[in-house]
Coordinates of C-alpha atoms in Angstrom, one line a residue:
X865 CA 151.0 66.3 47.9
X866 CA 152.1 62.6 49.2
X867 CA 152.5 61.8 52.3
X868 CA 155.0 59.0 53.5
X869 CA 154.7 57.5 56.9
X870 CA 157.6 55.4 58.5
X871 CA 155.7 52.7 60.3
X872 CA 158.5 49.3 60.0
X873 CA 160.0 49.8 63.5
X874 CA 160.2 47.3 65.9
X875 CA 158.5 49.3 68.5
X876 CA 161.3 47.4 71.4
X877 CA 159.8 49.7 74.2
X878 CA 155.7 48.7 74.1
X879 CA 156.8 45.2 73.8
X880 CA 153.1 44.4 75.6
X881 CA 151.8 45.2 72.4
X882 CA 154.2 44.7 69.7
X883 CA 154.6 41.4 70.7
X884 CA 151.6 41.0 68.4
X885 CA 150.9 43.8 66.1
X886 CA 153.2 46.4 65.1
X887 CA 153.1 50.2 67.1
X888 CA 151.2 52.0 64.0
X889 CA 148.3 49.7 64.7
X890 CA 148.5 50.0 68.6
X891 CA 144.6 51.9 69.2
X892 CA 144.1 55.2 70.8
X893 CA 140.4 55.7 71.5
X894 CA 139.7 52.4 69.5
X895 CA 141.5 53.2 66.3
X896 CA 145.1 52.4 65.3
X897 CA 147.1 55.3 65.4
X898 CA 148.5 55.3 62.3
X899 CA 144.4 56.1 61.1
X900 CA 144.7 59.0 63.8
X901 CA 148.1 60.3 62.0
X902 CA 146.4 59.9 58.1
X903 CA 143.0 61.7 59.5
X904 CA 145.5 64.5 60.5
X905 CA 146.8 64.9 57.1
X906 CA 143.2 64.2 55.3
X907 CA 141.7 67.1 57.1
X908 CA 143.9 69.3 55.1
X909 CA 143.2 67.5 52.0
X910 CA 146.2 65.3 51.6
X911 CA 145.0 62.0 50.8
X912 CA 147.8 60.2 49.0
X913 CA 149.5 57.8 51.4
X914 CA 152.7 55.9 51.2
X915 CA 153.2 53.9 54.0
X916 CA 156.7 52.3 54.7
X917 CA 156.2 49.0 56.5
X918 CA 158.6 46.6 57.9
X919 CA 158.1 44.6 61.0
X920 CA 155.2 42.8 61.4
X921 CA 153.9 44.8 58.1
X922 CA 151.4 42.2 57.1
X923 CA 149.3 43.2 59.8
X924 CA 149.0 46.6 58.1
X925 CA 148.3 45.7 55.2
X926 CA 145.6 43.2 56.3
X927 CA 144.2 46.4 58.0
X928 CA 144.1 48.4 54.9
X929 CA 142.8 45.5 52.5
X930 CA 139.9 44.7 55.0
X931 CA 139.7 48.5 55.8
X932 CA 135.9 48.8 54.4
X933 CA 134.4 46.2 55.9
X934 CA 136.7 46.8 59.8
X935 CA 134.9 50.4 59.5
X936 CA 131.6 49.5 58.3
X937 CA 128.4 47.8 59.1
X938 CA 127.4 45.2 56.4
X939 CA 125.5 42.6 55.5
X940 CA 126.8 39.2 54.0
X941 CA 125.0 36.8 52.2
X942 CA 126.6 33.6 53.4
X943 CA 125.5 31.3 49.9
X944 CA 127.1 33.8 47.4
X945 CA 129.4 35.7 49.5
X946 CA 127.8 39.1 48.6
X947 CA 128.3 42.0 50.9
X948 CA 126.3 44.8 51.2
X949 CA 127.5 47.9 53.1
X950 CA 125.8 50.2 55.6
X951 CA 126.9 53.5 56.8
X952 CA 129.5 53.3 54.3
X953 CA 133.2 54.4 55.0
X954 CA 133.8 57.7 53.3
X955 CA 137.4 57.8 53.4
X956 CA 138.6 58.7 49.8
X957 CA 142.2 57.9 50.8
X958 CA 144.8 56.1 48.3
X959 CA 147.1 53.7 50.0
X960 CA 150.3 52.6 48.9
X961 CA 151.5 50.3 51.2
X962 CA 155.1 48.9 50.7
X963 CA 157.5 46.7 52.5
X964 CA 161.0 48.2 53.5
X965 CA 162.4 45.8 54.9
X966 CA 162.1 44.5 58.6
X967 CA 165.9 45.7 59.9
X968 CA 166.1 48.8 57.7
X969 CA 166.9 52.2 59.5
X970 CA 164.9 55.3 59.1
X971 CA 166.6 56.8 55.9
X972 CA 166.8 53.6 54.4
X973 CA 162.9 53.3 54.5
X974 CA 162.4 56.6 52.7
X975 CA 165.0 55.5 50.3
X976 CA 162.9 52.1 49.4
X977 CA 159.9 53.9 49.1
X978 CA 161.3 57.0 46.9
X979 CA 160.9 54.7 43.6
X980 CA 157.0 55.7 44.3
X981 CA 157.6 59.4 44.7
X982 CA 157.4 62.0 41.6
X983 CA 159.8 64.9 41.7
X984 CA 157.0 67.0 43.7
X985 CA 157.7 67.9 47.2
X986 CA 156.4 65.7 49.9
X987 CA 155.6 65.2 53.4
X988 CA 156.8 62.6 55.9
X989 CA 156.5 61.6 59.2
X990 CA 156.6 58.9 61.9
X991 CA 153.9 56.0 62.6
X992 CA 154.0 57.0 65.8
X993 CA 153.2 60.4 66.5
X994 CA 150.3 63.1 66.8
X995 CA 149.7 66.5 66.7
X996 CA 147.6 69.4 66.1
X997 CA 150.3 71.2 63.7
X998 CA 148.9 73.3 60.5
X999 CA 149.7 71.5 57.8
X1000 CA 148.7 74.6 55.9
X1001 CA 150.9 76.8 57.7
X1002 CA 153.9 74.1 57.8
X1003 CA 153.8 74.2 53.9
X1004 CA 153.5 77.7 53.6
X1005 CA 156.8 78.3 55.7
X1006 CA 158.4 75.4 53.8
X1007 CA 158.0 77.4 50.4
X1008 CA 158.8 80.4 51.8
X1009 CA 162.2 79.5 52.9
X1010 CA 163.2 77.7 50.2
X1011 CA 164.7 75.0 52.0
X1012 CA 165.4 71.3 51.2
X1013 CA 164.0 70.1 54.2
X1014 CA 161.6 71.4 56.7
X1015 CA 161.6 70.0 59.8
X1016 CA 158.4 70.4 62.9
X1017 CA 160.1 71.4 65.6
X1018 CA 158.1 70.9 69.5
X1019 CA 159.3 71.9 72.5
X1020 CA 160.7 68.7 75.0
X1021 CA 159.0 67.9 78.1
X1022 CA 161.3 67.1 80.9
X1023 CA 161.3 63.4 81.9
X1024 CA 161.2 64.9 86.2
X1025 CA 160.1 68.2 87.3
X1026 CA 162.5 71.3 87.9
X1027 CA 163.8 72.9 91.4
X1028 CA 165.3 76.4 90.6
X1029 CA 167.4 77.0 93.8
X1030 CA 169.2 80.1 95.4
X1031 CA 171.2 78.5 98.0
X1032 CA 169.2 75.8 100.1
X1033 CA 165.9 78.2 99.2
X1034 CA 163.1 76.9 96.4
X1035 CA 163.1 79.7 94.0
X1036 CA 160.6 77.7 91.8
X1037 CA 159.1 74.3 91.4
X1038 CA 158.1 73.0 87.8
X1039 CA 156.6 69.7 87.7
X1040 CA 157.4 68.7 83.9
X1041 CA 157.2 72.1 82.6
X1042 CA 158.2 72.5 78.9
X1043 CA 161.5 73.8 78.7
X1044 CA 161.7 76.8 76.5
X1045 CA 164.7 76.5 74.8
X1046 CA 165.0 73.3 74.5
X1047 CA 163.9 71.6 70.9
X1048 CA 163.7 68.3 69.7
X1049 CA 162.4 66.5 66.1
X1050 CA 158.5 66.2 66.4
X1051 CA 158.2 64.5 62.5
X1052 CA 155.6 66.2 60.4
X1053 CA 158.4 66.9 57.5
X1054 CA 158.2 68.6 54.2
X1055 CA 160.9 67.3 51.5
X1056 CA 161.9 68.3 48.3
X1057 CA 163.1 65.5 46.3
X1058 CA 166.5 66.1 46.3
X1059 CA 166.5 65.1 49.9
X1060 CA 166.6 61.4 48.6
X1061 CA 170.7 62.1 47.3
X1062 CA 171.3 62.3 51.2
X1063 CA 170.3 58.8 51.6
X1064 CA 173.0 56.0 50.7
X1065 CA 171.3 52.5 51.8
X1066 CA 169.3 50.6 53.7
X1067 CA 171.4 51.3 56.8
X1068 CA 171.3 54.9 56.9
X1069 CA 169.6 56.8 59.6
X1070 CA 167.9 59.9 58.6
X1071 CA 168.2 61.9 62.2
X1072 CA 171.9 61.2 61.7
X1073 CA 174.2 61.8 58.9
X1074 CA 171.3 63.4 56.1
X1075 CA 169.6 65.5 58.2
X1076 CA 173.0 66.5 59.8
X1077 CA 174.5 67.1 56.7
X1078 CA 171.0 69.2 55.6
X1079 CA 171.7 71.7 58.4
X1080 CA 175.4 72.1 58.2
X1081 CA 174.7 73.1 54.6
X1082 CA 171.9 75.7 55.7
X1083 CA 169.5 73.3 53.9
X1084 CA 167.3 72.3 56.7
X1085 CA 164.3 74.7 58.4
X1086 CA 162.5 74.3 61.4
X1087 CA 159.0 75.3 61.8
X1088 CA 158.4 75.6 65.5
X1089 CA 155.1 74.0 66.7
X1090 CA 153.7 75.3 70.2
X1091 CA 150.7 73.5 70.2
X1092 CA 150.0 69.6 71.0
X1093 CA 152.5 67.0 70.2
X1094 CA 152.6 63.6 72.0
X1095 CA 154.6 61.1 70.7
X1096 CA 153.9 57.4 71.7
X1097 CA 157.3 55.8 72.8
X1098 CA 155.9 54.2 75.9
X1099 CA 152.7 52.2 77.7
X1100 CA 152.5 55.7 79.6
X1101 CA 152.7 57.9 76.3
X1102 CA 150.0 55.3 75.0
X1103 CA 148.0 56.4 78.1
X1104 CA 148.0 59.8 78.1
X1105 CA 147.3 59.9 74.5

């Protein structure tokens, strides 16, 4: 199954990093976050990736062009340029890098990359979020419900702690608990190819009209994930990851 990763945004809230590199190339534990995302899919056997590039896309292209040398020890003969790789990297991924435009919105990026997809269902996520979601169960859920789209829903973590009051008495105090009935878009989608018809042009924001219309037509399901999930919108998020 093909996997689309949206990796073209500006990442303006992480400008201390993104002034130099695109957001998906910010390192977590010594590796770009995009590699961690790909590892999530790879461990379930999904290794055919399509990366939608935009802002500083050439940095991501160069990373994958030099992926073997970056992730391996090697000996180079300076006279003839011959390379001998040691502890050879074993990632058997097929990676297609597509320039979808610097100012293109999320739906537009998916639309621009759709020509590389066949008529089969495909997975999609953002280039800035990690999770331990079980992709087999996600896919099984999608097939069972027979809808055009499935989104992984995760429980929102309030920015501030919650204080429950009874008049002036504090009944409970919780430091940033997960809101039990509050769910947000956690990425890790499964889409049928028909979803592309809901995308108009490069300015289409996937999370607005397309998903709203799919929901109104009862063609959007939510797979509830209770485990680990963390996006990377701020330096604090990056440090947490």
